[in-house]
PDB file of C-alpha atoms in Angstrom:
ATOM      1  CA  UNK A   1      -1.201  -5.380  44.871  1.00  0.00           C
ATOM      2  CA  UNK A   2       2.219  -4.022  46.860  1.00  0.00           C
ATOM      3  CA  UNK A   3       4.194  -7.132  48.086  1.00  0.00           C
ATOM      4  CA  UNK A   4       4.992  -9.232  45.115  1.00  0.00           C
ATOM      5  CA  UNK A   5       4.425 -12.922  45.960  1.00  0.00           C
ATOM      6  CA  UNK A   6       1.427 -15.216  46.990  1.00  0.00           C
ATOM      7  CA  UNK A   7      -0.273 -15.871  50.151  1.00  0.00           C
ATOM      8  CA  UNK A   8      -1.894 -19.568  50.335  1.00  0.00           C
ATOM      9  CA  UNK A   9      -3.980 -20.151  52.463  1.00  0.00           C
ATOM     10  CA  UNK A  10      -5.145 -24.149  53.068  1.00  0.00           C
ATOM     11  CA  UNK A  11      -8.440 -24.512  54.499  1.00  0.00           C
ATOM     12  CA  UNK A  12     -10.179 -27.312  55.586  1.00  0.00           C
ATOM     13  CA  UNK A  13     -13.183 -26.367  58.241  1.00  0.00           C
ATOM     14  CA  UNK A  14     -16.292 -28.526  59.402  1.00  0.00           C
ATOM     15  CA  UNK A  15     -17.873 -25.418  60.341  1.00  0.00           C
ATOM     16  CA  UNK A  16     -17.771 -21.747  59.354  1.00  0.00           C
ATOM     17  CA  UNK A  17     -18.011 -20.427  62.798  1.00  0.00           C
ATOM     18  CA  UNK A  18     -14.786 -18.175  61.839  1.00  0.00           C
ATOM     19  CA  UNK A  19     -15.546 -17.279  58.193  1.00  0.00           C
ATOM     20  CA  UNK A  20     -16.592 -13.858  58.959  1.00  0.00           C
ATOM     21  CA  UNK A  21     -13.300 -12.441  60.879  1.00  0.00           C
ATOM     22  CA  UNK A  22     -11.697 -14.627  58.021  1.00  0.00           C
ATOM     23  CA  UNK A  23     -13.461 -12.583  55.197  1.00  0.00           C
ATOM     24  CA  UNK A  24     -12.788  -9.535  56.884  1.00  0.00           C
ATOM     25  CA  UNK A  25      -9.017 -10.152  57.196  1.00  0.00           C
ATOM     26  CA  UNK A  26      -8.607 -11.525  53.166  1.00  0.00           C
ATOM     27  CA  UNK A  27     -10.743  -8.430  52.137  1.00  0.00           C
ATOM     28  CA  UNK A  28      -7.742  -6.154  53.486  1.00  0.00           C
ATOM     29  CA  UNK A  29      -5.013  -8.552  52.885  1.00  0.00           C
ATOM     30  CA  UNK A  30      -5.794  -9.014  49.254  1.00  0.00           C
ATOM     31  CA  UNK A  31      -4.895  -5.353  48.846  1.00  0.00           C
ATOM     32  CA  UNK A  32      -1.433  -5.872  49.396  1.00  0.00           C
ATOM     33  CA  UNK A  33      -0.201  -9.443  48.390  1.00  0.00           C
ATOM     34  CA  UNK A  34      -2.108 -11.960  45.603  1.00  0.00           C
ATOM     35  CA  UNK A  35      -4.020 -14.221  47.710  1.00  0.00           C
ATOM     36  CA  UNK A  36      -5.512 -17.937  47.066  1.00  0.00           C
ATOM     37  CA  UNK A  37      -7.251 -20.042  49.251  1.00  0.00           C
ATOM     38  CA  UNK A  38      -7.046 -23.981  48.776  1.00  0.00           C
ATOM     39  CA  UNK A  39     -10.378 -25.512  50.556  1.00  0.00           C
ATOM     40  CA  UNK A  40     -10.324 -28.920  51.137  1.00  0.00           C
ATOM     41  CA  UNK A  41     -13.903 -28.704  53.169  1.00  0.00           C
ATOM     42  CA  UNK A  42     -16.929 -30.455  52.583  1.00  0.00           C
ATOM     43  CA  UNK A  43     -18.543 -29.646  49.286  1.00  0.00           C
ATOM     44  CA  UNK A  44     -21.327 -27.595  51.504  1.00  0.00           C
ATOM     45  CA  UNK A  45     -18.995 -25.549  52.846  1.00  0.00           C
ATOM     46  CA  UNK A  46     -16.418 -25.143  50.006  1.00  0.00           C
ATOM     47  CA  UNK A  47     -19.389 -23.165  47.768  1.00  0.00           C
ATOM     48  CA  UNK A  48     -20.161 -20.972  50.983  1.00  0.00           C
ATOM     49  CA  UNK A  49     -17.025 -19.843  51.510  1.00  0.00           C
ATOM     50  CA  UNK A  50     -16.765 -19.675  47.181  1.00  0.00           C
ATOM     51  CA  UNK A  51     -19.965 -16.777  48.291  1.00  0.00           C
ATOM     52  CA  UNK A  52     -18.403 -15.189  51.157  1.00  0.00           C
ATOM     53  CA  UNK A  53     -14.763 -14.616  50.216  1.00  0.00           C
ATOM     54  CA  UNK A  54     -13.934 -11.512  48.417  1.00  0.00           C
ATOM     55  CA  UNK A  55     -13.627 -10.728  45.100  1.00  0.00           C
ATOM     56  CA  UNK A  56      -9.592 -10.577  44.139  1.00  0.00           C
ATOM     57  CA  UNK A  57      -9.276 -13.933  46.242  1.00  0.00           C
ATOM     58  CA  UNK A  58      -8.480 -16.751  44.282  1.00  0.00           C
ATOM     59  CA  UNK A  59     -10.502 -19.879  45.945  1.00  0.00           C
ATOM     60  CA  UNK A  60      -9.507 -23.752  44.801  1.00  0.00           C
ATOM     61  CA  UNK A  61     -10.338 -26.982  45.574  1.00  0.00           C
ATOM     62  CA  UNK A  62      -7.046 -29.648  46.747  1.00  0.00           C
ATOM     63  CA  UNK A  63      -5.729 -31.203  44.516  1.00  0.00           C
ATOM     64  CA  UNK A  64      -5.704 -34.834  44.866  1.00  0.00           C
ATOM     65  CA  UNK A  65      -2.624 -35.853  46.040  1.00  0.00           C
ATOM     66  CA  UNK A  66      -1.250 -39.556  47.753  1.00  0.00           C
ATOM     67  CA  UNK A  67      -0.850 -39.754  51.156  1.00  0.00           C
ATOM     68  CA  UNK A  68      -3.257 -38.471  54.059  1.00  0.00           C
ATOM     69  CA  UNK A  69      -2.193 -35.627  55.123  1.00  0.00           C
ATOM     70  CA  UNK A  70      -4.824 -32.977  53.574  1.00  0.00           C
ATOM     71  CA  UNK A  71      -2.926 -30.268  55.013  1.00  0.00           C
ATOM     72  CA  UNK A  72      -0.200 -30.437  52.815  1.00  0.00           C
ATOM     73  CA  UNK A  73      -2.463 -31.848  49.780  1.00  0.00           C
ATOM     74  CA  UNK A  74      -3.776 -27.950  50.098  1.00  0.00           C
ATOM     75  CA  UNK A  75      -0.160 -26.132  50.872  1.00  0.00           C
ATOM     76  CA  UNK A  76       1.255 -28.375  47.728  1.00  0.00           C
ATOM     77  CA  UNK A  77      -1.778 -27.395  46.048  1.00  0.00           C
ATOM     78  CA  UNK A  78      -1.240 -23.880  46.309  1.00  0.00           C
ATOM     79  CA  UNK A  79       2.294 -23.841  46.026  1.00  0.00           C
ATOM     80  CA  UNK A  80       1.950 -25.071  42.081  1.00  0.00           C
ATOM     81  CA  UNK A  81      -0.844 -22.623  41.300  1.00  0.00           C
ATOM     82  CA  UNK A  82       1.134 -19.585  42.749  1.00  0.00           C
ATOM     83  CA  UNK A  83       1.153 -16.574  40.424  1.00  0.00           C
ATOM     84  CA  UNK A  84       4.988 -15.869  42.312  1.00  0.00           C
ATOM     85  CA  UNK A  85       8.249 -16.810  43.018  1.00  0.00           C
ATOM     86  CA  UNK A  86       7.726 -15.872  46.738  1.00  0.00           C
ATOM     87  CA  UNK A  87       5.383 -17.937  48.490  1.00  0.00           C
ATOM     88  CA  UNK A  88       3.949 -17.374  52.170  1.00  0.00           C
ATOM     89  CA  UNK A  89       2.313 -20.045  53.408  1.00  0.00           C
ATOM     90  CA  UNK A  90      -0.353 -19.272  56.133  1.00  0.00           C
ATOM     91  CA  UNK A  91      -2.778 -20.934  58.677  1.00  0.00           C
ATOM     92  CA  UNK A  92      -6.037 -20.038  59.324  1.00  0.00           C
ATOM     93  CA  UNK A  93      -5.843 -18.599  63.044  1.00  0.00           C
ATOM     94  CA  UNK A  94      -2.404 -16.387  61.370  1.00  0.00           C
ATOM     95  CA  UNK A  95      -2.679 -13.066  61.066  1.00  0.00           C
ATOM     96  CA  UNK A  96      -0.378 -10.793  59.164  1.00  0.00           C
ATOM     97  CA  UNK A  97      -0.459  -7.045  59.434  1.00  0.00           C
ATOM     98  CA  UNK A  98       1.122  -5.246  56.851  1.00  0.00           C
ATOM     99  CA  UNK A  99       5.467  -4.891  58.514  1.00  0.00           C
ATOM    100  CA  UNK A 100       5.345  -8.440  59.241  1.00  0.00           C
ATOM    101  CA  UNK A 101       4.323  -9.770  55.606  1.00  0.00           C
ATOM    102  CA  UNK A 102       6.664  -7.421  54.016  1.00  0.00           C
ATOM    103  CA  UNK A 103       9.312  -8.447  56.310  1.00  0.00           C
ATOM    104  CA  UNK A 104       8.621 -12.130  55.832  1.00  0.00           C
ATOM    105  CA  UNK A 105       8.302 -11.965  52.114  1.00  0.00           C
ATOM    106  CA  UNK A 106      11.277  -9.702  52.015  1.00  0.00           C
ATOM    107  CA  UNK A 107      13.832 -12.357  53.843  1.00  0.00           C
ATOM    108  CA  UNK A 108      13.161 -14.532  51.148  1.00  0.00           C
ATOM    109  CA  UNK A 109      15.080 -12.410  49.023  1.00  0.00           C
ATOM    110  CA  UNK A 110      18.076 -14.067  50.454  1.00  0.00           C
ATOM    111  CA  UNK A 111      16.577 -17.061  51.623  1.00  0.00           C
ATOM    112  CA  UNK A 112      14.854 -20.442  50.025  1.00  0.00           C
ATOM    113  CA  UNK A 113      12.793 -20.587  53.647  1.00  0.00           C
ATOM    114  CA  UNK A 114      11.464 -18.219  56.261  1.00  0.00           C
ATOM    115  CA  UNK A 115       9.593 -19.981  59.478  1.00  0.00           C
ATOM    116  CA  UNK A 116       7.815 -16.960  61.167  1.00  0.00           C
ATOM    117  CA  UNK A 117       8.190 -18.027  64.894  1.00  0.00           C
ATOM    118  CA  UNK A 118       5.019 -17.086  67.139  1.00  0.00           C
ATOM    119  CA  UNK A 119       5.353 -14.961  70.230  1.00  0.00           C
ATOM    120  CA  UNK A 120       3.075 -14.418  73.583  1.00  0.00           C
ATOM    121  CA  UNK A 121       2.298 -11.664  74.475  1.00  0.00           C
ATOM    122  CA  UNK A 122       2.647 -11.443  77.921  1.00  0.00           C
ATOM    123  CA  UNK A 123       4.538 -15.088  77.479  1.00  0.00           C
ATOM    124  CA  UNK A 124       2.950 -17.976  79.014  1.00  0.00           C
ATOM    125  CA  UNK A 125       4.337 -18.477  82.686  1.00  0.00           C
ATOM    126  CA  UNK A 126       4.574 -14.583  83.430  1.00  0.00           C
ATOM    127  CA  UNK A 127       2.671 -12.715  85.175  1.00  0.00           C
ATOM    128  CA  UNK A 128       1.514  -9.792  83.204  1.00  0.00           C
ATOM    129  CA  UNK A 129       4.209  -6.862  83.461  1.00  0.00           C
ATOM    130  CA  UNK A 130       6.979  -8.954  84.736  1.00  0.00           C
ATOM    131  CA  UNK A 131       8.818  -9.911  82.109  1.00  0.00           C
ATOM    132  CA  UNK A 132      10.182 -13.833  83.014  1.00  0.00           C
ATOM    133  CA  UNK A 133       8.547 -14.252  86.382  1.00  0.00           C
ATOM    134  CA  UNK A 134       7.298 -17.990  87.056  1.00  0.00           C
ATOM    135  CA  UNK A 135       3.363 -18.043  87.426  1.00  0.00           C
TER     136      UNK A 135
END
């Protein structure tokens, strides 16, 4: 591990269509940062995830919490279980490369919260190669 932070991934899947790609991503990520997957998937998928996730990725169930938002419960469970002061809360469709992860964690040295912004290339409503052009 080279980044002093916890990467928390709340997960609640109804199927495993993206599992192989997620496992590949987390296999590389675990070399950079401590990774915790908080899994609120049904029991059969939870067990499949436990078998599939790479060594070094911590896999936890969601803590019982009041409220109806399972994603929030997963996030809070991950924050409570974090082994580091700096925590990156991710989503299952977000991928950080090393530079982006280091940048976000670095910003946490001077901020309580960093909210990254998605950037789509090309931007919606533009023609490829023509910045700002309407489609």
